[in-house]
Amino acid sequence: MPVLQTDKAGFLLDGRPFRFLSGGLHYFRVHPEQWRDRLRKARLMGLNTVETYVPWNLHQPRPDRFVLDGGLDLPRFLELAAAEGLHVLLRPGPYICAEWEGGGLPSWLLAEPDIRLRSRDPRFLAAVDDFFGRLLPPLRPHLASRGGPVLAVQVENEYGAYGDDTAYLEHIADSLRAHGVDVPLFTCDQPVDLERGALPGVLATANFGSRSAHHLAALRARRPEGPLMTTEFWIGWFDRWGAHHVVRDPARAAGELDELLATGASVNFYMFHGGTNFGFTNGANDKHTYRPTVTSYDYDAPLDEAGDPTEKYTAFRDVIAKYAPVPGGPVPAPGAKLTVPGITLTQSAELLPNAAALAPGIDSRRPLTMEEVEQDFGFVLYETALPLPGPTLLEVEQVRDRAQVFVDGQPVGVLERENHERALAFTVPRAGSTLSVLVENQGRVNYGQGIHDRKGLLGAVLLDGAELADWTSRPLPLTALEDVTFTAGTTTPVGPAFHRGTFEITEPADTFLHLDGWTKGNAWINGFALGRYWSRGPQRSLYVPAPVLRAGTNEVVVLELHAGHRARTVDLLDTADLGPTEE
């Protein structure tokens, strides 16, 4: 069995010098039927290792429920990596960042109003220990000490950018050990945070994207002996709504990789294959202004969102070949793509009238947060009666994250957290009119103290200065749409509505759903949640994995939150559109 060790100079595997040539590949961002393909392409590029985070919030969606199958079958992913001859760096958190919803921390933790995440708060530590107790025992056979591919396991993630409590890190490391992790542990931090995030007796690694020799020299100054490694060598970046699609020149990125490998250090570049934030799983950043991440996690990586090699794949393969053997043969060819233009969505269903069929409402004096109604993702619909007719001013203490406001079903405005909007003026037509507020969780903050990011309407809701009471809070996670009643018609509904259509194919293949002419919402194909779309860009198409499709009739559903396409058509095209770049 391969055993990873360290000496004064570097890593040893089975007593022989070893260097990690690794790339990030998150199983939870890739359709499970495509794992084998992505792993094979990692090996063919010259990698000997893949790295993955573990999203606690998906594996344990409720305190008493744990999921380790389907698209979350991590043991199977590890088996496939081993079958491909790849080692694995495992990063189970509990916090992962990853531009992922809440940094991977489950939202139910935030039902405790004063909990302190990533700390020695006993409630948080008890939850972490329970998570590790469920996750790690099934993974023990896959540790290198037992003949599996997992060579090393990370303790927390970039903790030095968040805190400096060594005792907290020691608890995480002790919990990993107590639940069977007997392979080497490591931490990772940006160079400026190395000391705060380091743990005595545990390998410290650095994260950066350029100036490799400089940063590794700084790491060596702090750690005179032992391996040098960058756990996140940033070769691309993520996108946010309302900005440009971020790219990095392949030749420049390859040059930075060459500089790093010339030092003799080990590397895990972030990402090898980014994948997709399917459904509602994207995260967000909030550095005084809230910025949600887009659906695509293409990351300008060596494999694009559909798993096809990019220019970086070839450039990185050529660099790696200077330092290690690379499998022979050509670069893998792009996969087949499907085109089905002009799919008409012939049936519609307004969201507000269908809301009661989707979930029961919960009555309370004030609006309840998503966490209080035990909801992770999606929307909450809040409703109450307005006492008097006439002009009025609605004020909300905190909107998390985007609220569409309706009076008797008619839209009267939008309040966006991103724009720091909290007040809206409108006219009430009659006493007893229904005020409806549809709030979208656009992604919990995944970095910094902002991870304490509760969703919905927070705090007081005032009408002309007086607090509104007696609300119904209705969770709308939209995990199942079977109870939506669709009707055929040519009139496009006003306000949020589902639109449904079908299309025929003879053979499934990857494709991209283009929603030109639509404004904002979500899309599903055959019940699989593709993610969010938004006309503000930069992303203008949604990736559709081939395994989602089937020969014969397929169904597409679009939830449009505003003004739908007049002709109610969508296109499946053979190319992605991730938007304009800054270059």
Coordinates of C-alpha atoms in Angstrom, one line a residue:
M1 CA 0.0 0.0 0.0
P2 CA 1.4 3.5 -0.9
V3 CA 2.3 5.5 2.3
L4 CA 2.9 9.2 2.1
Q5 CA 5.7 10.5 4.3
T6 CA 7.8 13.6 4.5
D7 CA 11.5 14.2 5.1
K8 CA 13.6 17.4 5.3
A9 CA 13.4 17.9 1.5
G10 CA 10.0 16.8 0.4
F11 CA 7.5 14.0 0.1
L12 CA 8.2 10.3 0.0
L13 CA 5.8 7.7 -1.4
D14 CA 6.8 4.1 -0.4
G15 CA 10.2 5.6 0.5
R16 CA 10.8 7.2 -2.9
P17 CA 10.8 10.9 -3.7
F18 CA 7.3 12.0 -4.8
R19 CA 5.8 15.2 -6.1
F20 CA 2.1 16.0 -6.3
L21 CA 1.0 16.9 -9.8
S22 CA -2.6 17.5 -8.9
G23 CA -5.7 19.3 -10.1
G24 CA -9.0 20.2 -8.6
L25 CA -12.1 18.1 -9.6
H26 CA -15.2 18.5 -7.4
Y27 CA -17.4 15.4 -7.8
F28 CA -20.4 17.4 -6.7
R29 CA -20.1 19.8 -9.6
V30 CA -20.0 17.0 -12.2
H31 CA -22.7 14.6 -13.2
P32 CA -21.7 11.2 -11.7
E33 CA -22.0 9.5 -15.1
Q34 CA -19.2 11.8 -16.2
W35 CA -16.7 11.3 -13.4
R36 CA -14.8 8.5 -15.2
D37 CA -14.3 10.7 -18.3
R38 CA -13.0 13.6 -16.3
L39 CA -10.6 11.5 -14.2
R40 CA -9.3 9.8 -17.4
K41 CA -8.5 13.2 -18.9
A42 CA -6.7 14.2 -15.7
R43 CA -4.4 11.3 -16.0
L44 CA -3.9 11.9 -19.8
M45 CA -2.8 15.5 -19.0
G46 CA 0.0 14.1 -16.8
L47 CA -1.6 14.4 -13.4
N48 CA -0.9 11.8 -10.7
T49 CA -3.5 13.2 -8.2
V50 CA -6.9 14.9 -8.1
E51 CA -8.2 17.1 -5.3
T52 CA -11.8 17.4 -4.1
Y53 CA -13.6 19.3 -1.4
V54 CA -16.5 17.6 0.4
P55 CA -19.7 19.8 0.7
W56 CA -21.2 19.2 4.2
N57 CA -24.4 21.0 3.3
L58 CA -25.3 18.4 0.6
H59 CA -24.2 15.3 2.4
Q60 CA -26.1 16.3 5.6
P61 CA -29.0 18.4 4.5
R62 CA -30.7 18.0 7.9
P63 CA -29.1 17.1 11.2
D64 CA -30.7 13.6 11.1
R65 CA -30.2 12.9 7.4
F66 CA -27.0 11.9 5.7
V67 CA -26.6 11.3 1.9
L68 CA -23.7 9.3 0.4
D69 CA -25.2 8.0 -2.9
G70 CA -26.0 9.2 -6.4
G71 CA -24.2 12.4 -7.2
L72 CA -22.8 12.3 -3.7
D73 CA -21.4 8.8 -3.8
L74 CA -17.9 9.9 -2.7
P75 CA -16.7 6.3 -2.2
R76 CA -17.5 5.5 -5.8
F77 CA -15.6 8.6 -7.0
L78 CA -12.6 7.5 -5.0
E79 CA -12.9 4.0 -6.5
L80 CA -12.9 5.5 -10.0
A81 CA -9.9 7.7 -9.2
A82 CA -8.0 4.6 -8.0
A83 CA -9.0 2.6 -11.1
E84 CA -7.5 5.4 -13.2
G85 CA -4.3 5.2 -11.3
L86 CA -4.8 8.6 -9.6
H87 CA -4.1 9.5 -6.0
V88 CA -6.5 11.9 -4.1
L89 CA -6.1 14.9 -1.9
L90 CA -9.3 15.0 0.3
R91 CA -10.5 18.3 1.7
P92 CA -13.5 17.6 3.9
G93 CA -13.7 21.0 5.6
P94 CA -15.9 21.3 7.6
Y95 CA -15.7 24.7 5.8
I96 CA -14.6 24.6 2.2
C97 CA -15.3 28.1 0.6
A98 CA -15.2 26.9 -3.0
E99 CA -17.6 29.7 -4.1
W100 CA -20.2 27.2 -2.9
E101 CA -23.4 27.9 -1.0
G102 CA -22.4 28.9 2.5
G103 CA -18.9 27.6 2.0
G104 CA -20.4 24.1 2.4
L105 CA -21.7 24.7 5.9
P106 CA -25.3 23.5 6.2
S107 CA -27.9 26.2 6.6
W108 CA -29.6 24.4 9.6
L109 CA -26.6 25.6 11.7
L110 CA -27.9 29.1 11.3
A111 CA -31.3 28.2 12.9
E112 CA -29.4 28.9 16.2
P113 CA -29.6 32.7 16.3
D114 CA -26.2 33.3 18.1
I115 CA -24.1 30.4 16.8
R116 CA -20.5 31.2 15.8
L117 CA -19.4 29.2 12.9
R118 CA -15.8 28.0 12.5
S119 CA -15.2 28.4 16.2
R120 CA -15.1 26.5 19.4
D121 CA -18.8 27.2 19.9
P122 CA -19.9 23.8 21.4
R123 CA -22.9 23.6 19.1
F124 CA -20.7 24.0 16.1
L125 CA -18.1 21.5 17.2
A126 CA -20.7 18.9 18.1
A127 CA -22.2 19.3 14.6
V128 CA -18.8 18.9 13.0
D129 CA -18.0 15.8 15.1
D130 CA -21.3 14.3 14.1
F131 CA -20.6 15.0 10.4
F132 CA -17.2 13.5 10.5
G133 CA -18.7 10.5 12.4
R134 CA -21.0 9.9 9.4
L135 CA -18.7 10.8 6.6
L136 CA -15.3 9.3 7.5
P137 CA -16.0 5.7 8.5
P138 CA -17.3 4.8 4.9
L139 CA -14.1 6.5 3.5
R140 CA -11.6 4.5 5.6
P141 CA -11.2 1.7 3.0
H142 CA -10.2 4.5 0.6
L143 CA -7.3 5.9 2.7
A144 CA -3.8 5.0 1.4
S145 CA -3.1 3.3 4.7
R146 CA -5.6 0.7 3.7
G147 CA -4.6 0.5 0.1
G148 CA -6.9 3.3 -1.2
P149 CA -6.1 6.5 -3.2
V150 CA -6.4 9.1 -0.5
L151 CA -2.8 10.2 0.4
A152 CA -3.6 13.2 2.6
V153 CA -6.5 15.0 4.2
Q154 CA -6.8 18.8 4.8
V155 CA -7.7 20.3 8.1
E156 CA -10.3 23.1 7.7
N157 CA -9.7 25.5 4.8
E158 CA -7.8 28.8 4.7
Y159 CA -8.6 29.3 8.3
G160 CA -5.9 32.0 8.7
A161 CA -8.0 34.4 6.6
Y162 CA -10.9 33.9 9.1
G163 CA -9.4 33.4 12.6
D164 CA -6.4 32.5 14.7
D165 CA -7.7 30.0 17.2
T166 CA -5.2 27.2 17.2
A167 CA -7.3 25.2 19.7
Y168 CA -10.1 25.2 17.1
L169 CA -7.9 23.7 14.5
E170 CA -6.6 21.2 17.0
H171 CA -10.2 20.1 17.6
I172 CA -10.8 19.6 13.9
A173 CA -7.5 17.6 13.5
D174 CA -8.3 15.5 16.6
S175 CA -11.8 14.8 15.2
L176 CA -10.4 13.6 11.9
R177 CA -8.0 11.3 13.7
A178 CA -10.7 10.1 16.1
H179 CA -12.8 9.0 13.1
G180 CA -10.1 7.0 11.4
V181 CA -8.0 9.4 9.3
D182 CA -4.5 8.0 9.7
V183 CA -2.9 9.5 6.6
P184 CA -1.0 12.8 6.8
L185 CA -2.9 16.0 7.5
F186 CA -2.2 19.4 6.0
T187 CA -3.4 23.0 6.1
C188 CA -3.6 25.6 3.3
D189 CA -3.6 29.4 3.5
Q190 CA -2.7 32.4 1.5
P191 CA 0.9 33.4 2.2
V192 CA 0.0 36.4 4.4
D193 CA -2.2 34.1 6.6
L194 CA 0.1 31.2 6.9
E195 CA 0.9 31.6 10.6
R196 CA -2.7 32.1 11.7
G197 CA -3.8 29.1 9.8
A198 CA -1.0 26.7 10.6
L199 CA -1.1 23.9 13.1
P200 CA 1.9 22.6 14.9
G201 CA 3.0 19.2 13.6
V202 CA 0.8 19.5 10.5
L203 CA 2.2 20.3 7.0
A204 CA 1.5 23.9 6.0
T205 CA 0.9 24.7 2.3
A206 CA 0.3 27.9 0.5
N207 CA -2.3 29.2 -2.0
F208 CA -1.4 31.7 -4.8
G209 CA -1.7 32.2 -8.5
S210 CA 1.6 33.9 -9.5
R211 CA 5.1 34.8 -8.3
S212 CA 5.6 31.2 -7.3
A213 CA 9.3 31.5 -6.5
H214 CA 8.6 34.5 -4.2
H215 CA 5.8 32.8 -2.3
L216 CA 7.5 29.5 -2.0
A217 CA 10.6 31.3 -0.6
A218 CA 8.4 32.9 2.0
L219 CA 6.9 29.5 2.9
R220 CA 10.5 28.1 3.2
A221 CA 11.5 30.9 5.4
R222 CA 8.6 30.0 7.8
R223 CA 9.2 26.3 7.3
P224 CA 12.9 25.6 6.9
E225 CA 12.4 21.9 6.4
G226 CA 9.8 19.7 4.7
P227 CA 7.8 19.7 1.5
L228 CA 6.9 22.8 -0.4
M229 CA 3.4 22.7 -1.9
T230 CA 0.7 25.0 -3.2
T231 CA -2.7 23.5 -2.6
E232 CA -4.5 26.1 -4.7
F233 CA -2.5 27.3 -7.6
W234 CA -5.0 29.6 -9.2
I235 CA -5.0 29.3 -13.0
G236 CA -8.4 30.9 -13.6
W237 CA -11.1 32.5 -11.5
F238 CA -14.9 32.5 -10.9
D239 CA -17.6 34.8 -12.3
R240 CA -20.2 36.9 -10.6
W241 CA -23.5 38.2 -12.0
G242 CA -23.1 41.7 -13.5
A243 CA -19.4 41.4 -14.3
H244 CA -17.3 40.0 -17.1
H245 CA -16.3 36.4 -17.7
V246 CA -12.9 36.1 -16.2
V247 CA -10.2 34.4 -18.2
R248 CA -6.4 34.0 -17.9
D249 CA -4.1 33.8 -20.8
P250 CA -3.0 30.1 -21.3
A251 CA 0.6 30.9 -22.1
R252 CA 1.0 33.1 -19.1
A253 CA -0.7 30.5 -16.8
A254 CA 1.6 27.8 -18.2
G255 CA 4.6 30.0 -17.6
E256 CA 3.6 30.5 -14.0
L257 CA 3.2 26.7 -13.7
D258 CA 6.6 26.2 -15.2
E259 CA 8.2 28.6 -12.7
L260 CA 6.5 26.7 -9.8
L261 CA 7.5 23.2 -11.0
A262 CA 11.1 24.4 -11.6
T263 CA 11.4 25.0 -7.8
G264 CA 10.7 21.3 -7.2
A265 CA 7.5 22.1 -5.3
S266 CA 4.3 20.0 -5.5
V267 CA 1.2 21.6 -7.0
N268 CA -2.5 21.3 -7.0
F269 CA -3.9 23.7 -9.5
Y270 CA -7.3 25.1 -8.9
M271 CA -9.2 24.0 -11.0
F272 CA -8.4 21.2 -13.4
H273 CA -12.1 21.0 -14.2
G274 CA -14.5 23.4 -12.6
G275 CA -17.9 22.0 -13.5
T276 CA -21.2 23.6 -12.6
N277 CA -23.1 25.1 -9.7
F278 CA -26.2 23.1 -10.6
G279 CA -29.6 24.1 -9.0
F280 CA -29.2 26.7 -6.3
T281 CA -25.7 25.8 -5.1
N282 CA -23.7 28.8 -6.0
G283 CA -22.2 30.9 -3.3
A284 CA -21.6 34.6 -2.9
N285 CA -19.2 37.2 -1.6
D286 CA -20.0 40.2 0.6
K287 CA -17.3 42.7 1.2
H288 CA -19.7 45.5 2.0
T289 CA -21.6 44.7 -1.2
Y290 CA -23.3 41.4 -1.8
R291 CA -22.1 39.7 -5.0
P292 CA -23.6 36.3 -6.0
T293 CA -21.6 33.8 -8.1
V294 CA -23.0 32.6 -11.4
T295 CA -24.1 29.1 -12.2
S296 CA -21.1 28.1 -14.3
Y297 CA -17.9 27.2 -12.5
D298 CA -16.0 26.8 -15.8
Y299 CA -13.1 28.7 -14.0
D300 CA -11.3 29.0 -17.4
A301 CA -9.8 25.6 -16.5
P302 CA -7.9 23.1 -18.6
L303 CA -11.2 21.2 -19.0
D304 CA -14.1 23.5 -19.8
E305 CA -17.5 23.2 -18.2
A306 CA -18.5 20.4 -20.7
G307 CA -15.2 18.5 -20.0
D308 CA -13.5 19.4 -23.3
P309 CA -9.8 20.2 -23.3
T310 CA -9.0 23.9 -23.7
E311 CA -5.7 25.6 -24.8
K312 CA -4.6 25.4 -21.1
Y313 CA -4.9 21.6 -21.2
T314 CA -2.3 21.4 -24.0
A315 CA -0.1 24.1 -22.5
F316 CA -0.1 22.6 -19.1
R317 CA 0.5 19.1 -20.5
D318 CA 3.6 20.4 -22.3
V319 CA 4.9 22.0 -19.1
I320 CA 4.3 18.9 -17.0
A321 CA 6.1 16.8 -19.6
K322 CA 9.3 18.7 -18.8
Y323 CA 9.2 17.4 -15.2
A324 CA 7.4 14.0 -15.3
P325 CA 6.3 11.3 -17.7
V326 CA 3.1 12.1 -19.5
P327 CA 0.9 9.5 -21.2
G328 CA 1.4 9.4 -25.0
G329 CA -1.2 10.0 -27.6
P330 CA -3.2 13.0 -28.8
V331 CA -5.1 15.4 -26.6
P332 CA -8.6 14.0 -26.1
A333 CA -11.1 15.2 -28.7
P334 CA -14.1 17.3 -27.7
G335 CA -17.3 15.4 -26.9
A336 CA -20.3 15.3 -29.2
K337 CA -22.7 18.2 -28.9
L338 CA -26.5 18.5 -29.6
T339 CA -28.4 21.3 -31.3
V340 CA -32.2 21.7 -31.0
P341 CA -33.2 25.3 -31.9
G342 CA -36.5 26.9 -31.3
I343 CA -38.1 24.8 -28.6
T344 CA -41.5 26.3 -27.8
L345 CA -42.7 26.2 -24.2
T346 CA -46.4 25.8 -24.8
Q347 CA -47.7 25.5 -21.3
S348 CA -47.5 27.9 -18.4
A349 CA -48.3 28.1 -14.7
E350 CA -48.2 31.2 -12.6
L351 CA -46.1 30.8 -9.4
L352 CA -48.2 32.7 -6.9
P353 CA -51.5 30.8 -7.5
N354 CA -49.6 27.5 -7.4
A355 CA -47.6 28.3 -4.3
A356 CA -50.1 26.6 -1.9
A357 CA -49.8 23.4 -3.9
L358 CA -46.0 23.4 -3.7
A359 CA -45.7 23.7 0.1
P360 CA -47.8 24.5 3.2
G361 CA -47.5 28.0 4.7
I362 CA -46.5 28.6 8.3
D363 CA -48.3 31.4 10.2
S364 CA -46.4 33.6 12.6
R365 CA -46.4 37.2 13.9
R366 CA -43.3 38.1 11.8
P367 CA -41.7 36.7 8.6
L368 CA -39.7 33.6 9.3
T369 CA -36.2 33.1 7.9
M370 CA -35.4 30.2 5.6
E371 CA -33.4 28.6 8.4
E372 CA -36.4 28.9 10.7
V373 CA -38.6 27.0 8.2
E374 CA -35.9 24.4 7.7
Q375 CA -35.1 25.4 4.1
D376 CA -31.7 25.4 2.4
F377 CA -32.2 26.8 -1.1
G378 CA -34.7 28.4 -3.4
F379 CA -37.4 31.0 -2.4
V380 CA -39.7 31.9 0.4
L381 CA -43.1 33.5 -0.3
Y382 CA -44.3 35.9 2.5
E383 CA -47.9 37.1 2.6
T384 CA -50.0 39.3 4.8
A385 CA -53.0 41.6 4.5
L386 CA -52.7 45.4 4.1
P387 CA -55.0 47.3 6.3
L388 CA -55.8 50.5 4.4
P389 CA -56.0 51.7 0.8
G390 CA -53.9 54.5 -0.7
P391 CA -50.2 55.5 -1.1
T392 CA -47.9 53.7 1.3
L393 CA -44.3 53.0 2.0
L394 CA -42.9 49.5 2.7
E395 CA -39.6 49.3 4.6
V396 CA -37.7 46.0 5.3
E397 CA -34.9 45.9 7.8
Q398 CA -32.9 43.4 5.7
V399 CA -33.6 41.7 2.4
R400 CA -31.7 38.4 1.9
D401 CA -31.3 38.5 -1.1
R402 CA -33.8 39.7 -3.7
A403 CA -37.5 40.5 -3.0
Q404 CA -40.2 40.8 -5.6
V405 CA -43.2 42.6 -4.1
F406 CA -46.8 42.1 -5.3
V407 CA -50.1 43.6 -4.3
D408 CA -53.1 41.4 -5.1
G409 CA -50.8 39.5 -7.5
Q410 CA -49.6 42.6 -9.4
P411 CA -45.9 43.4 -9.3
V412 CA -45.1 46.7 -7.6
G413 CA -41.3 46.6 -7.3
V414 CA -38.1 44.8 -6.4
L415 CA -35.7 45.2 -3.5
E416 CA -32.2 43.9 -4.0
R417 CA -29.6 43.3 -1.3
E418 CA -26.9 43.9 -3.8
N419 CA -28.1 47.5 -4.3
H420 CA -28.7 48.0 -0.6
E421 CA -32.5 48.6 -1.3
R422 CA -34.8 48.4 1.7
A423 CA -37.8 50.6 0.9
L424 CA -40.6 50.7 -1.7
A425 CA -43.5 53.0 -2.3
F426 CA -46.7 51.9 -4.0
T427 CA -50.5 52.3 -3.8
V428 CA -52.8 49.9 -2.1
P429 CA -56.0 49.5 -4.1
R430 CA -58.3 48.4 -1.2
A431 CA -58.4 47.5 2.4
G432 CA -57.4 43.9 2.9
S433 CA -55.3 43.7 -0.2
T434 CA -52.8 40.8 -0.1
L435 CA -49.1 41.8 0.1
S436 CA -46.9 39.1 -1.3
V437 CA -43.1 39.2 -1.1
L438 CA -41.2 36.5 -3.0
V439 CA -37.6 36.3 -1.7
E440 CA -34.9 34.5 -3.5
N441 CA -31.8 33.1 -1.8
Q442 CA -29.2 34.0 -4.4
G443 CA -26.5 32.1 -2.6
R444 CA -25.2 32.2 1.0
V445 CA -21.9 34.0 1.5
N446 CA -19.0 31.6 1.3
Y447 CA -16.1 33.7 2.6
G448 CA -15.3 35.7 5.7
Q449 CA -17.5 36.6 8.6
G450 CA -20.4 36.9 6.2
I451 CA -20.9 33.1 6.3
H452 CA -23.4 33.8 9.1
D453 CA -25.8 34.6 6.2
R454 CA -29.5 33.9 7.1
K455 CA -32.0 34.2 4.3
G456 CA -35.4 35.7 3.7
L457 CA -36.8 38.8 5.3
L458 CA -34.8 39.6 8.4
G459 CA -35.9 42.0 11.2
A460 CA -38.9 44.3 11.1
V461 CA -41.1 44.9 8.2
L462 CA -42.8 48.4 8.4
L463 CA -45.8 49.9 6.6
D464 CA -45.8 53.7 6.9
G465 CA -43.6 53.3 10.0
A466 CA -45.8 50.7 11.8
E467 CA -44.7 47.0 12.0
L468 CA -46.7 44.6 9.8
A469 CA -47.8 41.5 11.7
D470 CA -49.6 38.2 11.0
W471 CA -47.6 36.7 8.2
T472 CA -47.6 33.4 6.3
S473 CA -44.2 32.2 5.4
R474 CA -44.2 29.5 2.6
P475 CA -40.9 27.7 1.8
L476 CA -40.4 27.1 -1.9
P477 CA -37.3 25.0 -2.4
L478 CA -38.6 23.9 -5.8
T479 CA -37.0 20.4 -5.5
A480 CA -40.1 18.9 -7.1
L481 CA -42.5 20.5 -9.6
E482 CA -45.0 17.6 -10.0
D483 CA -47.8 19.6 -8.2
V484 CA -47.6 22.6 -10.5
T485 CA -50.7 22.8 -12.7
F486 CA -49.8 23.8 -16.2
T487 CA -52.3 25.1 -18.8
A488 CA -51.8 25.7 -22.6
G489 CA -52.2 29.2 -23.9
T490 CA -50.6 31.9 -26.0
T491 CA -50.8 34.7 -23.4
T492 CA -47.6 35.2 -21.4
P493 CA -48.4 35.5 -17.7
V494 CA -47.5 38.7 -15.8
G495 CA -45.1 38.0 -12.9
P496 CA -43.3 34.8 -11.9
A497 CA -44.4 31.8 -13.9
F498 CA -43.3 28.3 -14.9
H499 CA -43.2 27.5 -18.7
R500 CA -43.0 24.0 -20.0
G501 CA -42.3 22.4 -23.4
T502 CA -40.9 19.2 -24.9
F503 CA -38.4 18.3 -27.6
E504 CA -37.4 15.1 -29.3
I505 CA -33.8 13.8 -29.8
T506 CA -32.5 10.5 -31.1
E507 CA -29.3 10.3 -29.1
P508 CA -28.3 12.2 -26.0
A509 CA -25.2 14.5 -26.1
D510 CA -23.9 17.5 -24.2
T511 CA -25.6 20.7 -25.1
F512 CA -26.2 24.3 -23.8
L513 CA -29.6 25.8 -23.0
H514 CA -29.7 29.4 -24.3
L515 CA -32.4 31.7 -23.0
D516 CA -32.1 34.8 -25.1
G517 CA -35.1 37.1 -24.5
W518 CA -35.7 35.8 -21.0
T519 CA -35.0 37.9 -17.9
K520 CA -34.2 36.0 -14.8
G521 CA -35.0 32.6 -13.3
N522 CA -34.2 28.9 -13.2
A523 CA -34.3 26.0 -15.6
W524 CA -34.8 22.3 -15.4
I525 CA -34.6 19.5 -18.0
N526 CA -36.3 16.2 -17.2
G527 CA -36.5 17.3 -13.6
F528 CA -32.7 18.0 -13.3
A529 CA -32.0 21.5 -12.0
L530 CA -29.6 23.2 -14.4
G531 CA -29.2 26.4 -12.4
R532 CA -30.0 30.1 -12.6
Y533 CA -30.0 32.4 -15.6
W534 CA -30.0 36.2 -15.6
S535 CA -30.0 38.6 -18.6
R536 CA -27.5 40.9 -16.8
G537 CA -24.9 38.3 -17.6
P538 CA -22.1 37.6 -18.1
Q539 CA -23.3 33.9 -18.4
R540 CA -25.8 33.5 -21.2
S541 CA -26.2 29.7 -21.5
L542 CA -26.6 26.8 -19.1
Y543 CA -24.7 23.6 -19.5
V544 CA -26.8 20.4 -20.0
P545 CA -24.9 17.2 -19.3
A546 CA -25.7 14.4 -21.8
P547 CA -26.8 12.0 -19.0
V548 CA -29.7 14.3 -18.2
L549 CA -31.2 13.7 -21.6
R550 CA -32.9 10.6 -23.0
A551 CA -33.7 9.3 -26.5
G552 CA -37.2 10.3 -27.5
T553 CA -39.2 13.0 -25.7
N554 CA -37.6 15.4 -23.2
E555 CA -39.1 18.1 -21.0
V556 CA -37.8 21.6 -20.3
V557 CA -39.2 23.8 -17.6
V558 CA -38.3 27.5 -17.1
L559 CA -39.2 29.5 -14.1
E560 CA -39.2 33.1 -15.3
L561 CA -39.4 35.6 -12.5
H562 CA -40.2 38.7 -14.6
A563 CA -41.0 39.1 -18.3
G564 CA -40.7 36.0 -20.3
H565 CA -39.8 35.6 -23.9
R566 CA -42.8 36.8 -26.0
A567 CA -42.6 33.7 -28.2
R568 CA -41.7 31.5 -25.2
T569 CA -38.9 29.7 -27.0
V570 CA -35.5 28.4 -25.9
D571 CA -32.6 26.9 -27.8
L572 CA -30.3 24.0 -27.3
L573 CA -27.0 24.9 -29.0
D574 CA -23.7 23.2 -29.4
T575 CA -21.6 26.0 -27.9
A576 CA -21.6 27.8 -24.5
D577 CA -21.9 31.5 -24.0
L578 CA -20.2 32.6 -20.8
G579 CA -20.2 36.2 -21.8
P580 CA -17.7 38.9 -22.7
T581 CA -14.2 38.9 -21.1
E582 CA -12.3 41.8 -19.8
E583 CA -9.6 41.3 -22.4

